[in-house]
Amino acid sequence: DTGVSQNPRHKITKRGQNVTFRCDPISEHNRLYWYRQTLGQGPEFLTYFQNEAQLEKSRLLSDRFSAERPKGSFSTLEIQRTEQGDSAMYLCASKGGGGAANEQFFGPGTRLTVL
Amino acid sequence: GENVGLHLPTLSVQEGDNSIINCAYSNSASDYFIWYKQESGKGPQFIIDIRSNMDKRQGQRVTVLLNKTVKHLSLQIAATQPGDSAVYFCAENKAPGNKLVFGAGTILRVKS
């Protein structure tokens, strides 16, 4: 257990529905990252927060995706009007301050299946 | 574009043997690499990192080698154990934001 938790662990939804995932990072970590991982591939960066500010969004993050970190603690990732191509593992990671030397700690992920 | 990729998708080794997992990258300006291990049903776990001002770094049973001339790095695992069975990724830590750019992964299978 890395100290990063994600809920739910699994989500099955029908195409067109909205889904929301939650990530609870390690409490003193100011950076929080979202990644998406499809089968057989490495995780792909989606977005990251420093405290409550969303500082970067990948081109992978279409208009249907939105992420928030309202109080600089937990974060949510919402996908609207889900498509089958959204099926993937969504990973959250957190990192303390101090530059690149500090590792990112990953949660167990939320596996999304869109039918 | 910038890519971080792996040569071998699957590596099978006998328990007790040494394992070598390879990774190639394309951006000569890349300066910070990390190896991650991912077990089934879990998120990636940090193993070891290396900066471009180093050629080699050692941890417990693991060694990372970086060859900047040919843009290649490798992860060596000594005395491979069944618990080492997992998918291994090399990743570049990129500024700004220290986001990670992962390669596709190598499956390591350890035979007892």
mmCIF file of C-alpha atoms in Angstrom:
data_model
loop_
_atom_site.group_PDB
_atom_site.id
_atom_site.type_symbol
_atom_site.label_atom_id
_atom_site.label_comp_id
_atom_site.label_asym_id
_atom_site.label_seq_id
_atom_site.Cartn_x
_atom_site.Cartn_y
_atom_site.Cartn_z
ATOM 1 C CA ASP A 1 0.000 0.000 0.000
ATOM 2 C CA THR A 2 1.567 3.271 -1.160
ATOM 3 C CA GLY A 3 -0.770 5.507 0.812
ATOM 4 C CA VAL A 4 -2.605 6.681 -2.303
ATOM 5 C CA SER A 5 -6.154 5.382 -2.553
ATOM 6 C CA GLN A 6 -8.554 5.395 -5.468
ATOM 7 C CA ASN A 7 -12.267 4.726 -5.611
ATOM 8 C CA PRO A 8 -13.975 2.897 -7.046
ATOM 9 C CA ARG A 9 -11.523 0.161 -8.012
ATOM 10 C CA HIS A 10 -13.749 -0.984 -10.844
ATOM 11 C CA LYS A 11 -16.493 0.761 -12.784
ATOM 12 C CA ILE A 12 -18.648 -0.673 -15.531
ATOM 13 C CA THR A 13 -20.864 1.770 -17.355
ATOM 14 C CA LYS A 14 -22.862 2.047 -20.525
ATOM 15 C CA ARG A 15 -21.757 4.245 -23.358
ATOM 16 C CA GLY A 16 -23.024 7.775 -22.930
ATOM 17 C CA GLN A 17 -23.113 7.733 -19.152
ATOM 18 C CA ASN A 18 -21.021 9.991 -16.926
ATOM 19 C CA VAL A 19 -18.550 8.583 -14.437
ATOM 20 C CA THR A 20 -16.496 10.128 -11.648
ATOM 21 C CA PHE A 21 -13.401 8.723 -9.976
ATOM 22 C CA ARG A 22 -11.788 9.846 -6.766
ATOM 23 C CA CYS A 23 -8.162 9.907 -5.688
ATOM 24 C CA ASP A 24 -6.916 10.486 -2.157
ATOM 25 C CA PRO A 25 -3.187 11.258 -2.247
ATOM 26 C CA ILE A 26 -0.638 11.020 0.533
ATOM 27 C CA SER A 27 -1.715 13.831 2.816
ATOM 28 C CA GLU A 28 1.390 16.017 2.734
ATOM 29 C CA HIS A 29 1.916 15.719 -1.020
ATOM 30 C CA ASN A 30 1.220 18.894 -2.936
ATOM 31 C CA ARG A 31 1.330 17.402 -6.419
ATOM 32 C CA LEU A 32 -1.278 15.047 -7.805
ATOM 33 C CA TYR A 33 -1.176 13.395 -11.233
ATOM 34 C CA TRP A 34 -3.685 11.506 -13.328
ATOM 35 C CA TYR A 35 -2.629 8.913 -15.894
ATOM 36 C CA ARG A 36 -4.497 6.542 -18.167
ATOM 37 C CA GLN A 37 -3.265 3.051 -18.939
ATOM 38 C CA THR A 38 -4.610 0.723 -21.610
ATOM 39 C CA LEU A 39 -3.834 -2.981 -21.750
ATOM 40 C CA GLY A 40 -0.241 -3.719 -22.622
ATOM 41 C CA GLN A 41 0.810 -0.091 -22.584
ATOM 42 C CA GLY A 42 2.520 2.166 -20.151
ATOM 43 C CA PRO A 43 0.562 4.851 -18.337
ATOM 44 C CA GLU A 44 -0.056 8.065 -20.268
ATOM 45 C CA PHE A 45 -0.066 11.439 -18.569
ATOM 46 C CA LEU A 46 -3.423 13.231 -18.452
ATOM 47 C CA THR A 47 -3.088 16.151 -16.065
ATOM 48 C CA TYR A 48 -1.543 17.317 -12.830
ATOM 49 C CA PHE A 49 -2.232 19.641 -9.923
ATOM 50 C CA GLN A 50 -0.017 21.584 -7.638
ATOM 51 C CA ASN A 51 -2.168 22.070 -4.567
ATOM 52 C CA GLU A 52 -5.551 23.105 -6.001
ATOM 53 C CA ALA A 53 -4.197 24.546 -9.244
ATOM 54 C CA GLN A 54 -4.404 22.443 -12.394
ATOM 55 C CA LEU A 55 -1.143 23.305 -14.114
ATOM 56 C CA GLU A 56 -1.106 21.128 -17.214
ATOM 57 C CA LYS A 57 -3.520 19.104 -19.306
ATOM 58 C CA SER A 58 -2.501 16.583 -21.943
ATOM 59 C CA ARG A 59 -3.991 16.554 -25.419
ATOM 60 C CA LEU A 60 -5.480 13.218 -24.366
ATOM 61 C CA LEU A 61 -7.789 15.090 -22.022
ATOM 62 C CA SER A 62 -10.676 15.878 -24.320
ATOM 63 C CA ASP A 63 -13.504 18.256 -23.479
ATOM 64 C CA ARG A 64 -15.423 15.338 -22.009
ATOM 65 C CA PHE A 65 -12.829 14.977 -19.260
ATOM 66 C CA SER A 66 -12.573 17.276 -16.289
ATOM 67 C CA ALA A 67 -10.466 17.039 -13.174
ATOM 68 C CA GLU A 68 -10.646 18.977 -9.957
ATOM 69 C CA ARG A 69 -8.768 19.242 -6.715
ATOM 70 C CA PRO A 70 -10.896 21.766 -4.848
ATOM 71 C CA LYS A 71 -9.059 21.969 -1.545
ATOM 72 C CA GLY A 72 -5.671 20.767 -2.612
ATOM 73 C CA SER A 73 -6.295 17.361 -1.074
ATOM 74 C CA PHE A 74 -8.380 14.719 -2.884
ATOM 75 C CA SER A 75 -9.040 14.940 -6.599
ATOM 76 C CA THR A 76 -11.852 13.816 -8.865
ATOM 77 C CA LEU A 77 -11.736 12.893 -12.534
ATOM 78 C CA GLU A 78 -15.038 13.026 -14.388
ATOM 79 C CA ILE A 79 -15.696 11.634 -17.835
ATOM 80 C CA GLN A 80 -18.896 12.791 -19.497
ATOM 81 C CA ARG A 81 -20.700 10.892 -22.244
ATOM 82 C CA THR A 82 -18.370 7.935 -21.981
ATOM 83 C CA GLU A 83 -17.231 6.146 -25.109
ATOM 84 C CA GLN A 84 -15.905 2.626 -25.524
ATOM 85 C CA GLY A 85 -12.470 4.079 -26.191
ATOM 86 C CA ASP A 86 -12.458 5.461 -22.665
ATOM 87 C CA SER A 87 -12.123 1.927 -21.289
ATOM 88 C CA ALA A 88 -8.824 1.873 -19.452
ATOM 89 C CA MET A 89 -7.171 1.909 -16.057
ATOM 90 C CA TYR A 90 -7.096 5.400 -14.577
ATOM 91 C CA LEU A 91 -4.166 5.888 -12.241
ATOM 92 C CA CYS A 92 -3.547 8.612 -9.740
ATOM 93 C CA ALA A 93 -0.141 9.463 -8.286
ATOM 94 C CA SER A 94 1.050 11.957 -5.725
ATOM 95 C CA LYS A 95 4.395 13.566 -5.097
ATOM 96 C CA GLY A 96 5.862 15.733 -2.394
ATOM 97 C CA GLY A 97 7.657 19.002 -3.022
ATOM 98 C CA GLY A 98 11.369 19.397 -3.598
ATOM 99 C CA GLY A 99 11.885 18.952 -7.296
ATOM 100 C CA ALA A 100 12.311 15.960 -9.548
ATOM 101 C CA ALA A 101 14.116 13.802 -7.025
ATOM 102 C CA ASN A 102 10.949 12.827 -5.182
ATOM 103 C CA GLU A 103 9.155 9.837 -6.585
ATOM 104 C CA GLN A 104 5.537 9.669 -7.572
ATOM 105 C CA PHE A 105 3.511 7.237 -5.502
ATOM 106 C CA PHE A 106 0.772 5.522 -7.474
ATOM 107 C CA GLY A 107 -2.605 4.368 -6.316
ATOM 108 C CA PRO A 108 -4.065 1.007 -7.386
ATOM 109 C CA GLY A 109 -6.105 2.572 -10.159
ATOM 110 C CA THR A 110 -9.730 2.571 -11.225
ATOM 111 C CA ARG A 111 -10.499 0.179 -14.048
ATOM 112 C CA LEU A 112 -13.223 1.583 -16.295
ATOM 113 C CA THR A 113 -15.147 -0.599 -18.716
ATOM 114 C CA VAL A 114 -17.531 1.121 -21.101
ATOM 115 C CA LEU A 115 -20.051 -1.232 -22.692
ATOM 116 C CA GLY B 1 8.307 13.209 -31.378
ATOM 117 C CA GLU B 2 9.644 11.944 -28.098
ATOM 118 C CA ASN B 3 9.420 8.254 -27.358
ATOM 119 C CA VAL B 4 10.545 6.021 -24.586
ATOM 120 C CA GLY B 5 10.246 2.403 -25.628
ATOM 121 C CA LEU B 6 11.358 -1.112 -24.891
ATOM 122 C CA HIS B 7 13.093 -3.721 -27.022
ATOM 123 C CA LEU B 8 11.598 -6.922 -25.576
ATOM 124 C CA PRO B 9 7.981 -7.359 -24.621
ATOM 125 C CA THR B 10 8.503 -10.573 -22.590
ATOM 126 C CA LEU B 11 11.484 -11.932 -20.700
ATOM 127 C CA SER B 12 11.524 -15.359 -19.062
ATOM 128 C CA VAL B 13 14.306 -16.195 -16.630
ATOM 129 C CA GLN B 14 15.087 -18.991 -14.247
ATOM 130 C CA GLU B 15 14.913 -18.212 -10.557
ATOM 131 C CA GLY B 16 18.334 -17.183 -9.334
ATOM 132 C CA ASP B 17 19.542 -15.957 -12.710
ATOM 133 C CA ASN B 18 20.163 -12.323 -13.495
ATOM 134 C CA SER B 19 17.642 -10.362 -15.589
ATOM 135 C CA ILE B 20 18.332 -7.513 -17.968
ATOM 136 C CA ILE B 21 15.526 -5.317 -19.231
ATOM 137 C CA ASN B 22 16.296 -2.774 -21.921
ATOM 138 C CA CYS B 23 14.843 0.566 -22.881
ATOM 139 C CA ALA B 24 15.570 3.017 -25.686
ATOM 140 C CA TYR B 25 14.719 6.688 -25.807
ATOM 141 C CA SER B 26 14.793 9.175 -28.635
ATOM 142 C CA ASN B 27 15.255 12.587 -27.058
ATOM 143 C CA SER B 28 18.917 13.314 -26.431
ATOM 144 C CA ALA B 29 17.898 16.127 -24.077
ATOM 145 C CA SER B 30 16.223 13.677 -21.704
ATOM 146 C CA ASP B 31 18.007 13.850 -18.386
ATOM 147 C CA TYR B 32 16.136 11.864 -15.764
ATOM 148 C CA PHE B 33 14.892 8.303 -16.006
ATOM 149 C CA ILE B 34 13.044 6.040 -13.632
ATOM 150 C CA TRP B 35 12.300 2.318 -13.645
ATOM 151 C CA TYR B 36 8.917 1.200 -12.356
ATOM 152 C CA LYS B 37 7.579 -2.248 -11.514
ATOM 153 C CA GLN B 38 3.882 -2.998 -11.913
ATOM 154 C CA GLU B 39 2.321 -6.109 -10.479
ATOM 155 C CA SER B 40 -1.087 -7.326 -11.554
ATOM 156 C CA GLY B 41 -3.873 -5.192 -10.128
ATOM 157 C CA LYS B 42 -1.531 -2.573 -8.716
ATOM 158 C CA GLY B 43 -0.176 0.781 -9.738
ATOM 159 C CA PRO B 44 3.453 1.212 -10.800
ATOM 160 C CA GLN B 45 6.027 1.100 -8.018
ATOM 161 C CA PHE B 46 9.289 3.048 -8.081
ATOM 162 C CA ILE B 47 12.407 0.868 -8.332
ATOM 163 C CA ILE B 48 15.375 3.074 -9.115
ATOM 164 C CA ASP B 49 16.188 6.292 -10.935
ATOM 165 C CA ILE B 50 19.158 7.776 -12.727
ATOM 166 C CA ARG B 51 20.111 11.197 -13.965
ATOM 167 C CA SER B 52 22.018 11.886 -17.131
ATOM 168 C CA ASN B 53 25.128 12.938 -15.242
ATOM 169 C CA MET B 54 25.544 9.310 -14.186
ATOM 170 C CA ASP B 55 26.245 6.123 -16.138
ATOM 171 C CA LYS B 56 25.340 3.657 -13.447
ATOM 172 C CA ARG B 57 23.379 3.511 -10.248
ATOM 173 C CA GLN B 58 22.921 0.603 -7.903
ATOM 174 C CA GLY B 59 20.197 -0.312 -5.488
ATOM 175 C CA GLN B 60 19.322 -3.437 -3.623
ATOM 176 C CA ARG B 61 19.700 -6.243 -6.213
ATOM 177 C CA VAL B 62 19.068 -3.740 -9.010
ATOM 178 C CA THR B 63 21.397 -1.722 -11.202
ATOM 179 C CA VAL B 64 20.469 0.817 -13.833
ATOM 180 C CA LEU B 65 22.884 1.610 -16.635
ATOM 181 C CA LEU B 66 22.554 4.656 -18.852
ATOM 182 C CA ASN B 67 24.329 4.970 -22.197
ATOM 183 C CA LYS B 68 23.690 8.458 -23.467
ATOM 184 C CA THR B 69 25.672 7.898 -26.646
ATOM 185 C CA VAL B 70 23.181 5.376 -27.971
ATOM 186 C CA LYS B 71 20.255 6.631 -25.869
ATOM 187 C CA HIS B 72 19.751 3.375 -24.083
ATOM 188 C CA LEU B 73 19.194 2.336 -20.509
ATOM 189 C CA SER B 74 18.867 -1.011 -18.860
ATOM 190 C CA LEU B 75 17.688 -2.468 -15.593
ATOM 191 C CA GLN B 76 19.620 -5.384 -14.201
ATOM 192 C CA ILE B 77 18.079 -7.523 -11.498
ATOM 193 C CA ALA B 78 20.449 -9.839 -9.685
ATOM 194 C CA ALA B 79 19.386 -13.271 -8.443
ATOM 195 C CA THR B 80 15.879 -12.923 -9.837
ATOM 196 C CA GLN B 81 13.151 -14.161 -7.532
ATOM 197 C CA PRO B 82 9.531 -15.202 -8.197
ATOM 198 C CA GLY B 83 8.414 -11.978 -6.532
ATOM 199 C CA ASP B 84 10.156 -10.064 -9.292
ATOM 200 C CA SER B 85 7.583 -11.290 -11.800
ATOM 201 C CA ALA B 86 5.821 -8.176 -13.042
ATOM 202 C CA VAL B 87 5.738 -5.664 -15.874
ATOM 203 C CA TYR B 88 8.681 -3.283 -15.875
ATOM 204 C CA PHE B 89 8.547 0.189 -17.366
ATOM 205 C CA CYS B 90 11.178 2.755 -18.012
ATOM 206 C CA ALA B 91 9.930 6.300 -17.769
ATOM 207 C CA GLU B 92 11.306 9.735 -18.392
ATOM 208 C CA ASN B 93 10.655 12.364 -15.774
ATOM 209 C CA LYS B 94 9.860 15.494 -17.765
ATOM 210 C CA ALA B 95 9.717 19.114 -16.918
ATOM 211 C CA PRO B 96 7.689 21.114 -16.348
ATOM 212 C CA GLY B 97 5.773 19.391 -13.645
ATOM 213 C CA ASN B 98 7.864 16.201 -13.432
ATOM 214 C CA LYS B 99 5.270 14.282 -15.398
ATOM 215 C CA LEU B 100 6.255 10.766 -16.382
ATOM 216 C CA VAL B 101 6.467 9.522 -19.963
ATOM 217 C CA PHE B 102 6.381 5.735 -19.912
ATOM 218 C CA GLY B 103 7.516 3.152 -22.395
ATOM 219 C CA ALA B 104 5.323 0.188 -23.318
ATOM 220 C CA GLY B 105 6.675 -2.266 -20.717
ATOM 221 C CA THR B 106 8.442 -5.605 -20.503
ATOM 222 C CA ILE B 107 6.847 -8.600 -18.859
ATOM 223 C CA LEU B 108 9.295 -10.450 -16.631
ATOM 224 C CA ARG B 109 8.404 -14.058 -15.861
ATOM 225 C CA VAL B 110 10.470 -15.932 -13.318
ATOM 226 C CA LYS B 111 10.444 -19.708 -13.555
ATOM 227 C CA SER B 112 10.981 -21.698 -10.369
#
